[in-house]
PDB file of C-alpha atoms in Angstrom:
ATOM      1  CA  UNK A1310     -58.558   6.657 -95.175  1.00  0.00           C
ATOM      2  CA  UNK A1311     -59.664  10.463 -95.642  1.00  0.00           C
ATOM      3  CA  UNK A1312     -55.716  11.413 -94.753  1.00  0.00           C
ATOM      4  CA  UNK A1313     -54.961   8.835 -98.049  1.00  0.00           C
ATOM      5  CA  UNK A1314     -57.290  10.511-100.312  1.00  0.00           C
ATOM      6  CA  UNK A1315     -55.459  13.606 -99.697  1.00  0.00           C
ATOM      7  CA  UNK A1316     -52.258  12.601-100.020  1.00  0.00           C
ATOM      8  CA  UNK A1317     -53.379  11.122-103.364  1.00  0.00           C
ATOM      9  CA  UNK A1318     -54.860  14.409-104.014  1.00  0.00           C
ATOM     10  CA  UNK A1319     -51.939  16.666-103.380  1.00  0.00           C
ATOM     11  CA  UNK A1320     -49.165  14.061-105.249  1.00  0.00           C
ATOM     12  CA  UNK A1321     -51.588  14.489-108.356  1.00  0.00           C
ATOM     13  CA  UNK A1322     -51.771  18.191-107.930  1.00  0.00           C
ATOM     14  CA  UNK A1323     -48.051  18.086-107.323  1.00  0.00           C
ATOM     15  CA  UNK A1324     -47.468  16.403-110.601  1.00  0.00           C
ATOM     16  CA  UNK A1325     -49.978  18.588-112.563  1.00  0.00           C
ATOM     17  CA  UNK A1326     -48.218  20.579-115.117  1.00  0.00           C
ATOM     18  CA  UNK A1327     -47.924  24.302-114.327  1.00  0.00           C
ATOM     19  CA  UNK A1328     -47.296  27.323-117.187  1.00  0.00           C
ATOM     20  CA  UNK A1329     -44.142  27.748-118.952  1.00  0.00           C
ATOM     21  CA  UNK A1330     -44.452  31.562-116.789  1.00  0.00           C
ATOM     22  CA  UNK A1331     -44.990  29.767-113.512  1.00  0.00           C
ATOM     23  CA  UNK A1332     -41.375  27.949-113.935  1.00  0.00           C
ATOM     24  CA  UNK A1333     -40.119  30.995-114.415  1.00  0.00           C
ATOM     25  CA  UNK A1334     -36.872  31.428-112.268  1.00  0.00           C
ATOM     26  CA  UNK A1335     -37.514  27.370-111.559  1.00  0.00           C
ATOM     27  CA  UNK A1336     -36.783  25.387-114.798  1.00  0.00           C
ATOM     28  CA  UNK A1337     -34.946  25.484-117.540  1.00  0.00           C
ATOM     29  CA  UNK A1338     -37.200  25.018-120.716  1.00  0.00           C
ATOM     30  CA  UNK A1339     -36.907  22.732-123.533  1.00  0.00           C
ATOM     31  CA  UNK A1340     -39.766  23.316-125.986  1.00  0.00           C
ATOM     32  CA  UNK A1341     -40.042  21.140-128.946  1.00  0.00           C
ATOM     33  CA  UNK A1342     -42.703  21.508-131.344  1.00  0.00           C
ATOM     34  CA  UNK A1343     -43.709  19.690-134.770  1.00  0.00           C
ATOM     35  CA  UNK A1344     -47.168  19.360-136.763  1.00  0.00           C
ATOM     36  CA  UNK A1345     -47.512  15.294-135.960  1.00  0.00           C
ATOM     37  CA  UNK A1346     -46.985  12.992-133.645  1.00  0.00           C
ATOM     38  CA  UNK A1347     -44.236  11.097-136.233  1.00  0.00           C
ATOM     39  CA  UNK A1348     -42.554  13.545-137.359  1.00  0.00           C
ATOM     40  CA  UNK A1349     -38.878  12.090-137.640  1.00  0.00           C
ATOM     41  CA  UNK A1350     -37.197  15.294-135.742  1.00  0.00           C
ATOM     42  CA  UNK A1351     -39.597  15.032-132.998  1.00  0.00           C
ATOM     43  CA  UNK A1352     -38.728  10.921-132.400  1.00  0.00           C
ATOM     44  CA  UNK A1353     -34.705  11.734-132.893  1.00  0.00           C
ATOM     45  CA  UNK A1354     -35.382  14.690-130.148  1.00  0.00           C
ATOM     46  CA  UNK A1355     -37.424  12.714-127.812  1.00  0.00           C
ATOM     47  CA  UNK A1356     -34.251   9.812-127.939  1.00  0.00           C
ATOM     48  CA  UNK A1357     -31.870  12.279-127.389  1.00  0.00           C
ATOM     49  CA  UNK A1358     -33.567  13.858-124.111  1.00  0.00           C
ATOM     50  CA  UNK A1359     -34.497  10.264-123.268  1.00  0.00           C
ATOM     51  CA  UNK A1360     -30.813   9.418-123.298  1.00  0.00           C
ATOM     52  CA  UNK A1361     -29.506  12.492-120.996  1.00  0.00           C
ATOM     53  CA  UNK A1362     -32.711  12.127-118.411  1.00  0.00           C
ATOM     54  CA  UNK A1363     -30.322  12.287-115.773  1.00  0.00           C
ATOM     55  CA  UNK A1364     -28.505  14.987-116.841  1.00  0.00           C
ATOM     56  CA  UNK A1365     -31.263  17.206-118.049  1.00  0.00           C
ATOM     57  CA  UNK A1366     -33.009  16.577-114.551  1.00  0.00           C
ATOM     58  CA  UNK A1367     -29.421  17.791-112.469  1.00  0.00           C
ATOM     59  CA  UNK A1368     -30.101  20.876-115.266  1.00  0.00           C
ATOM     60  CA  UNK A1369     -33.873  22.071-113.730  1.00  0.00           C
ATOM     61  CA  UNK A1370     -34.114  20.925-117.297  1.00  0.00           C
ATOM     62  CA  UNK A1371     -38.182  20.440-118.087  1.00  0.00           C
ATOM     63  CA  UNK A1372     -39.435  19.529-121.244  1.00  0.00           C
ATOM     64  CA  UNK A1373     -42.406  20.480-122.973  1.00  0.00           C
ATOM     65  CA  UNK A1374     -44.175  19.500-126.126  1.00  0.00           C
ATOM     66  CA  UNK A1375     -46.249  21.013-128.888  1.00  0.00           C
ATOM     67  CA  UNK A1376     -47.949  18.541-131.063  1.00  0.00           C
ATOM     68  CA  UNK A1377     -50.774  19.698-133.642  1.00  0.00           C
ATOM     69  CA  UNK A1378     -52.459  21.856-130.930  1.00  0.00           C
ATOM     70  CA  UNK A1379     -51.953  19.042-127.648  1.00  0.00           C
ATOM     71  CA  UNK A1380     -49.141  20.599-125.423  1.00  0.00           C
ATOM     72  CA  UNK A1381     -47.920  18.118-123.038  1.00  0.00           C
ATOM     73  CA  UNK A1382     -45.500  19.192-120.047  1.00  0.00           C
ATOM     74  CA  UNK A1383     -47.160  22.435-119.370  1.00  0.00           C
ATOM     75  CA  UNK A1384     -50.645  23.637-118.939  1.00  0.00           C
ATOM     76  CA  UNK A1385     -50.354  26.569-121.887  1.00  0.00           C
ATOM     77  CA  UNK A1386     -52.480  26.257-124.831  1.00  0.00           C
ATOM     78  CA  UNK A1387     -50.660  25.089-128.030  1.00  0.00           C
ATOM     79  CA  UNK A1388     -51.935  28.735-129.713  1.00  0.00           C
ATOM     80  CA  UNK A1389     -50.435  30.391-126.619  1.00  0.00           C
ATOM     81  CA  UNK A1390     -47.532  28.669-127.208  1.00  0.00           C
ATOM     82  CA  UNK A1391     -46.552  29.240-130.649  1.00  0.00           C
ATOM     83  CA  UNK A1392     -47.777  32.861-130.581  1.00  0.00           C
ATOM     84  CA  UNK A1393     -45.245  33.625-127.490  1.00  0.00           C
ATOM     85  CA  UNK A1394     -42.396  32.014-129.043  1.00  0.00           C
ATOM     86  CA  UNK A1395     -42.897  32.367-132.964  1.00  0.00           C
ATOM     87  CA  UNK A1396     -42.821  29.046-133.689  1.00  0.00           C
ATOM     88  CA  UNK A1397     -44.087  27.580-137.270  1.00  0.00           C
ATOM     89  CA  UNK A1398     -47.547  26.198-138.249  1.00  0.00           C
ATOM     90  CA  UNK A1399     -45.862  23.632-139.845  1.00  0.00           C
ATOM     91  CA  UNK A1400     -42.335  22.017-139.317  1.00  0.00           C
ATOM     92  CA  UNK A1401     -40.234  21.112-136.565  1.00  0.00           C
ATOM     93  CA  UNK A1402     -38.846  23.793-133.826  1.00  0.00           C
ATOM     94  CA  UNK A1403     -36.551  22.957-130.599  1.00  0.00           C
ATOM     95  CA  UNK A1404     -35.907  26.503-128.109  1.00  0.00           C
ATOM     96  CA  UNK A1405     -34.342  26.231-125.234  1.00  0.00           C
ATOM     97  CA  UNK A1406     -35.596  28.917-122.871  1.00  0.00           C
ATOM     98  CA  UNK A1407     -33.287  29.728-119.624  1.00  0.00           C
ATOM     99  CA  UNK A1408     -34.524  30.298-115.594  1.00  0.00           C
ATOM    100  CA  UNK A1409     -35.504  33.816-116.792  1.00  0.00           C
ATOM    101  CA  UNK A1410     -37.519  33.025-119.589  1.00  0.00           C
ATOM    102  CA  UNK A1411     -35.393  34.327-122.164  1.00  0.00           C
ATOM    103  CA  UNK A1412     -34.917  31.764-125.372  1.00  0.00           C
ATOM    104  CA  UNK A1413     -31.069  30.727-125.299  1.00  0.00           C
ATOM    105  CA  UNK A1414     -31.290  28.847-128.285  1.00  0.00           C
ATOM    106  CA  UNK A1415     -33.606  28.065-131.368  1.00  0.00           C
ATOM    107  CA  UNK A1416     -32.964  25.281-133.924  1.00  0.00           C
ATOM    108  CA  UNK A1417     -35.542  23.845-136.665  1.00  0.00           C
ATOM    109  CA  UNK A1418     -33.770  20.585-135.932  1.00  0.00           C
ATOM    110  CA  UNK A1419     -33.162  18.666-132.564  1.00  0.00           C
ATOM    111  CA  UNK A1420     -30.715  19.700-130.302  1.00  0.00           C
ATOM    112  CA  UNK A1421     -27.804  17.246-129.539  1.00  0.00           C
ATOM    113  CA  UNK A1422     -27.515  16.543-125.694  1.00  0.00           C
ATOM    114  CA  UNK A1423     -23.808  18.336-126.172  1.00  0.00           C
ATOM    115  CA  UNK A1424     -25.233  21.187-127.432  1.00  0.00           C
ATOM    116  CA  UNK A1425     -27.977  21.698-124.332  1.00  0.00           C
ATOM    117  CA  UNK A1426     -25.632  20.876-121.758  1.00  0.00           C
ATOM    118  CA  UNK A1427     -22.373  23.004-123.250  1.00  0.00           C
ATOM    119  CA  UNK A1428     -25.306  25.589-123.633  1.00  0.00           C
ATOM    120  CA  UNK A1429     -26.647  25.522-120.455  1.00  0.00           C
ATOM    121  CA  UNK A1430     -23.188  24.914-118.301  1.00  0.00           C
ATOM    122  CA  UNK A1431     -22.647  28.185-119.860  1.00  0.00           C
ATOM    123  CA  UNK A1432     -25.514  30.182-118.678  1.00  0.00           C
ATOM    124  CA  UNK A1433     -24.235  32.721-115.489  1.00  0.00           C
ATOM    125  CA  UNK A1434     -27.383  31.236-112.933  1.00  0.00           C
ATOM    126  CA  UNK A1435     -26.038  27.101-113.942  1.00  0.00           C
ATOM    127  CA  UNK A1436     -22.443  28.364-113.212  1.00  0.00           C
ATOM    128  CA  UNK A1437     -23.763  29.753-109.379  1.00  0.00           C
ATOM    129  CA  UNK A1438     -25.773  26.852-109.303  1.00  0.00           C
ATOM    130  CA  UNK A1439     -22.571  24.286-109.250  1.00  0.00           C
ATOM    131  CA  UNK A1440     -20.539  26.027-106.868  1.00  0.00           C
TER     132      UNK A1440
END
């Protein structure tokens, strides 16, 4: 039983979101922010990474989300967040931020599925990556 708690434990711990720093060298970023939950850019963004899950995932792609001041996919504080990367106090904002932390890309609309993986094929660590 105690051996099932911890397993619990560490698969919870395991899924806990870590710092957009700590993927560093890990993950690809996608950060997509907007000022409310329904704002139409941030539903049309969220269907277009829903749609390319697969791909995105074969990418190191994670995503994370600034909403109002919740962040979801990363343990950073919204403030944090939008300090770091300039993004606006109001509005929508999609940056794709590469293995070294570097932002790759920055649109104030979403970013086709096209765009992120011709983007991303691109980069020189995706290109070692595939061979």
């Amino acid at each position: 039983m105690m051996a099932n708690s911890l397993l619990i434990a560490l698969s919870l711990a395991a899924a806990a979101p870590s710092s957009i720093a700590a993927m560093r060298w890990e993950k690809r970023v996608l950060l997509v922010a907007a000022s409310e939950e329904k704002d139409p850019k941030l539903e049309q963004q969220r269907r277009i990474i829903a749609r390319w899950r697969d791909a995105a995932a074969e990418r190191d792609l994670a995503v994370v989300e600034i909403t109002g001041d919740r962040v979801t996919g990363a343990s950073d504080s919204a403030a944090t967040l939008k300090k770091r990367f300039r993004l606006p106090a109001d509005g929508f904002a999609a940056l794709l931020i590469g293995k070294d932390g570097g932002t790759k890309l920055r649109q104030t609309r979403p970013i086709s599925a096209a765009v992120l993986e011709e983007t991303i094929d691109a980069m020189p660590m995706r290109r070692q990556e595939r061979r």
